[in-house]
Coordinates of C-alpha atoms and ligand atoms in Angstrom, one line a residue:
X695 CA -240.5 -17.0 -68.7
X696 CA -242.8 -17.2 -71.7
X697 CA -241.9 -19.6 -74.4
X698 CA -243.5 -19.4 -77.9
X699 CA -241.2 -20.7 -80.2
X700 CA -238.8 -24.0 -79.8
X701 CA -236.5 -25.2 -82.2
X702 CA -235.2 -29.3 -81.7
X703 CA -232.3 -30.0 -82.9
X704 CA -232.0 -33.6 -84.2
X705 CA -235.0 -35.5 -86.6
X706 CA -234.6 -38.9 -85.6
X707 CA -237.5 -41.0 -84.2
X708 CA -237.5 -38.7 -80.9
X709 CA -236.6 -35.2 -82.1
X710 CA -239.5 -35.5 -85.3
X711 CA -242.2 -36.3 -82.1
X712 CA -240.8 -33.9 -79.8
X713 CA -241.3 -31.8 -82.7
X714 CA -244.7 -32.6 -83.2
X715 CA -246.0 -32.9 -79.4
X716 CA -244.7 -29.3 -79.4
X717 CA -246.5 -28.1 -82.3
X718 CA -249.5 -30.3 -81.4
X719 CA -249.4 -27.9 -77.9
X720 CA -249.6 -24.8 -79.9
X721 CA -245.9 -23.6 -80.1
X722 CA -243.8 -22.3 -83.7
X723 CA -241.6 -24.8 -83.9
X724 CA -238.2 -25.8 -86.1
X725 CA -236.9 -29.3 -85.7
X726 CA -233.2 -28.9 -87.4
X727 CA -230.6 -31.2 -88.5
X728 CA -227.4 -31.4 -90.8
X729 CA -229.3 -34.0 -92.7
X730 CA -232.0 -33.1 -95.3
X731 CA -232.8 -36.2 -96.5
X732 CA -233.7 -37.5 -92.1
X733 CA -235.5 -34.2 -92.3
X734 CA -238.0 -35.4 -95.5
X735 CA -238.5 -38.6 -93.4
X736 CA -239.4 -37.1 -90.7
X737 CA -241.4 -34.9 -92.5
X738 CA -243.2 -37.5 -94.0
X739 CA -243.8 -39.9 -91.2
X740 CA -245.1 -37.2 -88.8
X741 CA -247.5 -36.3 -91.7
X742 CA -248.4 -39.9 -91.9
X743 CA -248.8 -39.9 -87.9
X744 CA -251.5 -36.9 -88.2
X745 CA -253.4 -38.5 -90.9
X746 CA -253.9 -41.4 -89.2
X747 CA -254.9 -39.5 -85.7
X748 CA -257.5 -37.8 -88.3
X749 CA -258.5 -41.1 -89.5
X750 CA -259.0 -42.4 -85.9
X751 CA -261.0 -39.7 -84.9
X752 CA -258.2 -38.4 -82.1
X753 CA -258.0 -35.5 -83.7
X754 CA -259.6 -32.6 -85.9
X755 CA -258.2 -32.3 -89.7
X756 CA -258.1 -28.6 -89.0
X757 CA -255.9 -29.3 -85.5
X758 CA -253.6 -31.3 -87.7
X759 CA -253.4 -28.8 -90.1
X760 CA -252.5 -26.3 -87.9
X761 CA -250.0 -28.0 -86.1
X762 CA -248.3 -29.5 -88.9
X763 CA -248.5 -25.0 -90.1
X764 CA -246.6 -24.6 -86.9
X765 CA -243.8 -26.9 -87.6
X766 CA -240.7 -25.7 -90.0
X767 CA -237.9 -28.1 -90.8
X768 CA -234.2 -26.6 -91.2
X769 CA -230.4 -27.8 -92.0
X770 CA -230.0 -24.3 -90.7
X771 CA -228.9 -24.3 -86.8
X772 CA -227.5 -20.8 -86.4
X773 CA -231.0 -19.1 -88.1
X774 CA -233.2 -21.6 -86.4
X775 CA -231.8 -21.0 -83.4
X776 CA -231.8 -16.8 -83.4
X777 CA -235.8 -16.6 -82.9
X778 CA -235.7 -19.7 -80.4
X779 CA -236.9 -19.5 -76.4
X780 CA -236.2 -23.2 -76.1
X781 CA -233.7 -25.4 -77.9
X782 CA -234.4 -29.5 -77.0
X783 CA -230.9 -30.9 -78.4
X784 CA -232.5 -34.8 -79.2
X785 CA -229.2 -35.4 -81.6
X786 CA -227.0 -38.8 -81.5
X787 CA -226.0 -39.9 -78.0
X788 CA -222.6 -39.1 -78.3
X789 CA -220.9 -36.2 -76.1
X790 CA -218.7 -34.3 -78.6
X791 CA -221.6 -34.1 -81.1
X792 CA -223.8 -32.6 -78.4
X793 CA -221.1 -30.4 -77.2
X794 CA -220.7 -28.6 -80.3
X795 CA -224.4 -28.4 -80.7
X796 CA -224.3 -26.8 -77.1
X797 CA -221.5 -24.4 -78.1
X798 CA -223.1 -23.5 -81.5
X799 CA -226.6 -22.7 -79.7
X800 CA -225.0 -20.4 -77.0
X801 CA -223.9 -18.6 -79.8
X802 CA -227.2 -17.7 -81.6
X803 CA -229.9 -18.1 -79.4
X804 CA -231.1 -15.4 -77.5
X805 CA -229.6 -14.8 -74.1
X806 CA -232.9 -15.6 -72.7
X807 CA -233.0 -18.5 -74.4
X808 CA -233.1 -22.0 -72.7
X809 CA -230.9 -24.6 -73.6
X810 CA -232.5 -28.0 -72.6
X811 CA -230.9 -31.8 -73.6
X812 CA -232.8 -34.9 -74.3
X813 CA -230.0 -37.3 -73.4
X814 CA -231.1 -39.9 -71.3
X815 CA -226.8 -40.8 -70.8
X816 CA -225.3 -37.5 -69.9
X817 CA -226.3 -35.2 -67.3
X818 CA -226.8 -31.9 -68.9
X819 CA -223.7 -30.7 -66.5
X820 CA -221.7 -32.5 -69.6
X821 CA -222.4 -29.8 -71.5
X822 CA -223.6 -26.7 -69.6
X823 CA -219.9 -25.7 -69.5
X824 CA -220.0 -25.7 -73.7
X825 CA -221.8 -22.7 -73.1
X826 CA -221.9 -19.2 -71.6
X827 CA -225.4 -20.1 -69.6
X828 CA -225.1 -23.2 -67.5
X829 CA -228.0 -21.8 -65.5
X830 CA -230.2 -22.1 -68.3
X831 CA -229.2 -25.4 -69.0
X832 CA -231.1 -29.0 -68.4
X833 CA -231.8 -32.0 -69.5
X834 CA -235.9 -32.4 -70.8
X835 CA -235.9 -36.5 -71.2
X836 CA -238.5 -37.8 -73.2
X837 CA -239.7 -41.2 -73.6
X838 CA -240.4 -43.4 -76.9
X839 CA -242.5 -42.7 -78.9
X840 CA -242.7 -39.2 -77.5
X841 CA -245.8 -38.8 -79.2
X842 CA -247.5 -41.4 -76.3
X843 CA -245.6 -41.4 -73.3
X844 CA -246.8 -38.8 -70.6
X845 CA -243.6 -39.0 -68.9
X846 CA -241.0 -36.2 -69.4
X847 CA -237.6 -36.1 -66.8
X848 CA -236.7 -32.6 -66.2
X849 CA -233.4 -33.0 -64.5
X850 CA -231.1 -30.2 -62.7
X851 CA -227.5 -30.0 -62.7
X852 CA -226.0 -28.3 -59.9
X853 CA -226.2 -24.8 -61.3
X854 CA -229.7 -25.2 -63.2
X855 CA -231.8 -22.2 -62.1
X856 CA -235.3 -22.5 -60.1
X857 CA -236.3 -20.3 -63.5
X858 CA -235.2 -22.5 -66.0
X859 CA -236.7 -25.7 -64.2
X860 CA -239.9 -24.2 -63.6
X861 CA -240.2 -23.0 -67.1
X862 CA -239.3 -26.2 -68.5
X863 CA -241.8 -28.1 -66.5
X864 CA -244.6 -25.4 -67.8
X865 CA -243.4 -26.2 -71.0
X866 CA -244.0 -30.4 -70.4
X867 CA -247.3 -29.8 -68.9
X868 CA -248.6 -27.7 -71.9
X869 CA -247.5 -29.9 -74.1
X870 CA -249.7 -32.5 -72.1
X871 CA -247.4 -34.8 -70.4
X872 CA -246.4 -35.6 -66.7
X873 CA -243.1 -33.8 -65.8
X874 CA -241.3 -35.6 -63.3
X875 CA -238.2 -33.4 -61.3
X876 CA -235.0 -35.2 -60.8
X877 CA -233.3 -33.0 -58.2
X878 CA -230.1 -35.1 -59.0
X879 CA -227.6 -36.0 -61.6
X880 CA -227.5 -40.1 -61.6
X881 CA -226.7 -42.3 -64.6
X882 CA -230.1 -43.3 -65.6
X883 CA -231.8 -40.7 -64.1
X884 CA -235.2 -42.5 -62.7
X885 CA -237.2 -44.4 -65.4
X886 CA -234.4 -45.7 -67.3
X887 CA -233.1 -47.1 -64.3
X888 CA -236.1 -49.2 -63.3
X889 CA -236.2 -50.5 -67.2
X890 CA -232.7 -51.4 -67.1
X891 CA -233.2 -53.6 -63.9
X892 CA -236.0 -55.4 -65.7
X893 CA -234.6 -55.4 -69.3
X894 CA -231.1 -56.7 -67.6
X895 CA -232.8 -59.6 -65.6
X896 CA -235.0 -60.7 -68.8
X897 CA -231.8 -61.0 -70.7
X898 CA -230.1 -63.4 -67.9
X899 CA -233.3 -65.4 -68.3
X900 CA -232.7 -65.6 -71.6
X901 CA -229.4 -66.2 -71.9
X902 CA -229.7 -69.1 -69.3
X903 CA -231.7 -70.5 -71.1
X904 CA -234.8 -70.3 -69.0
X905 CA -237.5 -69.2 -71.6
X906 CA -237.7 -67.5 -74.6
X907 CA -237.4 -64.1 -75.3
X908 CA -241.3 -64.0 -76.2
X909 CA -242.3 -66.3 -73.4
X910 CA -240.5 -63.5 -71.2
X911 CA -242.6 -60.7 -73.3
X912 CA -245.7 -62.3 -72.8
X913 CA -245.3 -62.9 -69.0
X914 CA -244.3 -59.1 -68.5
X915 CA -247.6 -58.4 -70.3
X916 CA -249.4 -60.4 -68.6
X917 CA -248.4 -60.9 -65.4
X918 CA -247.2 -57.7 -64.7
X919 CA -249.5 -55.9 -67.1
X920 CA -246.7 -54.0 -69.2
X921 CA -248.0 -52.6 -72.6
X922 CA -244.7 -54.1 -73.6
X923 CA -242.4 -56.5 -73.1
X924 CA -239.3 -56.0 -72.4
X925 CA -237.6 -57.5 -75.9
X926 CA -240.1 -55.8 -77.7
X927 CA -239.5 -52.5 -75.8
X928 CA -235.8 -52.8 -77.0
X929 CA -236.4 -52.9 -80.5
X930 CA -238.9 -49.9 -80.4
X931 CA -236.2 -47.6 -78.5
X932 CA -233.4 -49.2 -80.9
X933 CA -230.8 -51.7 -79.8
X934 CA -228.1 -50.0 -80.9
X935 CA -229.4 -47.1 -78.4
X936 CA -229.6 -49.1 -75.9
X937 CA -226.2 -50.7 -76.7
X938 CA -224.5 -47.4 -76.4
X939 CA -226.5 -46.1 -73.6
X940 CA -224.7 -49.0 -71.5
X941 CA -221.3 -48.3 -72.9
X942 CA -221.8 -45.0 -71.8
X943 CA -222.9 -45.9 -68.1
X944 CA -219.8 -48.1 -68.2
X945 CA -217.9 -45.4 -69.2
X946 CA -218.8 -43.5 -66.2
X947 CA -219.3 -45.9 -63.5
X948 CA -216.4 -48.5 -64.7
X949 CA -218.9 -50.9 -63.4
X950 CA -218.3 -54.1 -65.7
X951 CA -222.0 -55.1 -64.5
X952 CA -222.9 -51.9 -66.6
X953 CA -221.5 -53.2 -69.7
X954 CA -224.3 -54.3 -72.7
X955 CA -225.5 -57.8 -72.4
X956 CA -223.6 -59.9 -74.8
X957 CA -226.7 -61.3 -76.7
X958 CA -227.7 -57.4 -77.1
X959 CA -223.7 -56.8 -78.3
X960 CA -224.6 -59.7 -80.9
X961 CA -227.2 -57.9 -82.7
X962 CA -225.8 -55.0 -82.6
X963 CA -223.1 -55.9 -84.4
X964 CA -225.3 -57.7 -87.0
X965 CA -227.3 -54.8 -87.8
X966 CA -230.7 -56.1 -85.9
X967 CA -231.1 -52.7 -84.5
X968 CA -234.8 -53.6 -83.9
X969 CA -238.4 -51.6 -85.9
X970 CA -235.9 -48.8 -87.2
X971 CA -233.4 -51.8 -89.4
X972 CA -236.7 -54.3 -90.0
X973 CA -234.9 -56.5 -87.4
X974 CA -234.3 -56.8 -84.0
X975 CA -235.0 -59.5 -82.2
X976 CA -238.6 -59.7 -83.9
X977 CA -239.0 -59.2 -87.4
X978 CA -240.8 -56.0 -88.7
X979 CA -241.6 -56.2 -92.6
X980 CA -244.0 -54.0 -93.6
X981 CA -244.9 -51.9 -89.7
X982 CA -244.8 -48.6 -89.7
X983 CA -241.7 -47.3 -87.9
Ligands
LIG645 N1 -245.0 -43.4 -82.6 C1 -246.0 -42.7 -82.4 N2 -247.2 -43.1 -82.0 C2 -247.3 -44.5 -81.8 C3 -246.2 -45.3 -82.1 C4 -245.0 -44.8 -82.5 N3 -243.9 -45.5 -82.7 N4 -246.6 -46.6 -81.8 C5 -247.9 -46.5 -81.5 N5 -248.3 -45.3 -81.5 C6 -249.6 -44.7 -81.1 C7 -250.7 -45.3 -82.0 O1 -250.8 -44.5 -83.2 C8 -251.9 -45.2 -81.1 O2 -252.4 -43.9 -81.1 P1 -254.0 -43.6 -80.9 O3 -254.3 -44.1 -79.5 O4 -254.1 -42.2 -81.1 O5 -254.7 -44.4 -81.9 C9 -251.3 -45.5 -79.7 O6 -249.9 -45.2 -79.8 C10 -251.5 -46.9 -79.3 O7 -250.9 -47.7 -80.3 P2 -251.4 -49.2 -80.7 O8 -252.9 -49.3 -80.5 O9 -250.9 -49.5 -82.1 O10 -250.5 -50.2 -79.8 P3 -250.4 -50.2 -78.2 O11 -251.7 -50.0 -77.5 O12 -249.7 -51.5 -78.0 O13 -249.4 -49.0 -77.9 C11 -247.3 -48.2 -77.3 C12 -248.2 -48.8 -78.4 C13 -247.8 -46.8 -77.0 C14 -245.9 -48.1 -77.9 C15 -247.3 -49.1 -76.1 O14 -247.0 -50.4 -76.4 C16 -246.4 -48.7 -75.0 O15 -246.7 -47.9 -74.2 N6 -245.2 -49.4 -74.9 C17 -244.2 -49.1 -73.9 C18 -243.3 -48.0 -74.4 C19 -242.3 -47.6 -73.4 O16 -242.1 -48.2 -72.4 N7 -241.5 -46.6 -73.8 C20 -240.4 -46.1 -73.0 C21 -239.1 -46.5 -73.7 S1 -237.7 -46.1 -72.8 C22 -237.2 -44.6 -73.4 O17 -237.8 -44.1 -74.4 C23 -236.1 -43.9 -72.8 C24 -234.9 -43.6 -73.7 O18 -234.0 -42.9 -72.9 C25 -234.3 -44.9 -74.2

């Protein structure tokens, strides 16, 4: 199936760079959300991002300009959606919210259309059945910042058709990243999983008292040659994310081992939700979130 225009529904640090990447790869797109004032900040920081891709050379001002030409911003859902091919849902990780979302796209996009979820917590079988077109229903998982990371999860439910997966991976691979196919639904999916094994064992070392939490950063960097630790890596995706992301596993497995850490609990419920507060469990005054 063709797709030329996409709308993303949700302007937080992941929806704005969806966003972009897709308007970067030459699609019309609408990122939406109930919010004006997230969608001025977005706005804003992803014509910050360009000017500094400009400024480093990485990219042509008239590319920029073009991209940022083919990128609207709406509170709008319902008209955004009308015109779309592909709606990425990248909204708050919480299943009602995304189920209404679901509901409210199945009723103006397109029948064509292609209904895909970021989530990285639920399977997009949570919310296929919001809709009138669980076959054209997936989840399209993107990685932080989306702007960087190659990798994009394109997981099937049960029902997702061969049609909508192979146009969704088209999709990833124009917009120039790696799609990786997850033929199963599984808390986690694949990449998530392998961080959470790390992240979960760097906690207990900290915890016990073993090291400190930038001891532990520097020795994933350089002994295992991660561009990131794995403290650091939590306060770029957001400890609250992360926070809820294990509540939500727990939710589903009843697994006590996948409850949140209490030390990442602590923070959480200080407000340290890492680069997007100023504070996580380094201290960010004056970066560029
Ligand atoms: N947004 C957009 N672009 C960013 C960025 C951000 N937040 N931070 C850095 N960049 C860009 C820079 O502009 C620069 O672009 P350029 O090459 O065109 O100049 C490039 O990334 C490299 O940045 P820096 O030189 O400042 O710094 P690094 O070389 O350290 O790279 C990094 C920064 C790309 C964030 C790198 O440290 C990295 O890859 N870290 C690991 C990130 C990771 O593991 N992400 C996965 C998180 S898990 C997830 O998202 C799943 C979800 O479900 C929770």
């Amino acid at each position: 199936m063709d797709v030329n225009n996409i709308l993303v529904v949700g302007s937080g640090a992941m929806g704005s760079q969806i966003g972009m990447v897709a308007a970067l790869a030459g699609y019309q797109v609408t990122v939406s959300d109930i919010s004006a004032p997230m969608l001025e900040k977005a706005q804003a920081q992803l014509r910050s991002r360009m000017d500094n891709s400009v400024a480093k050379g990485r990219l042509s001002l008239e590319d920029a300009a073009a991209a940022l030409g083919r990128l609207r911003f709406s509170t709008e859902l319902a008209k955004a959606a009308a015109s779309a091919d592909l709606a990425i849902e990248a909204a708050t990780e919480n299943l009602e919210v995304k189920r209404g979302i679901f509901a409210a796209l199945d009723a103006a996009a397109p029948p064509h259309a292609i209904l895909a979820t970021n989530s990285s917590t639920f399977g997009s079988s949570k919310v296929a059945d919001a809709t009138g077109r669980p076959g054209q229903v997936c989840n399209m998982h993107f990685f932080n910042p989306a702007l960087v990371m190659k990798c994009v999860e394109v997981v099937r439910h049960e029902g997702t058709s061969q049609s909508t997966i192979d146009t969704v991976l088209a999709v990833a691979t124009r917009m120039g990243k790696a799609p990786v196919l997850i033929e199963k639904e599984i808390p986690g999916f694949v990449a998530n999983r392998l961080m959470g094994a790390i992240r979960d064992e760097a906690l207990r070392l900290y915890a016990d008292g073993i090291a400190s939490f930038e001891d532990i950063d520097t020795a994933a960097k350089t002994a295992l040659g991660h561009p990131m630790g794995p403290f650091e890596l939590m306060d770029l995706v957001g400890l609250d994310v992360s926070h809820q992301i294990r509540l939500a596993t727990f939710a589903e497995t009843g697994d006590p081992a996948d409850l949140p850490h209490p030390a990442l609990t602590e923070l959480v419920e200080r407000g340290n939700y890492g680069r997007k507060s100023g504070k996580g469990w380094y201290s960010y005054d004056g970066v560029q979130q």
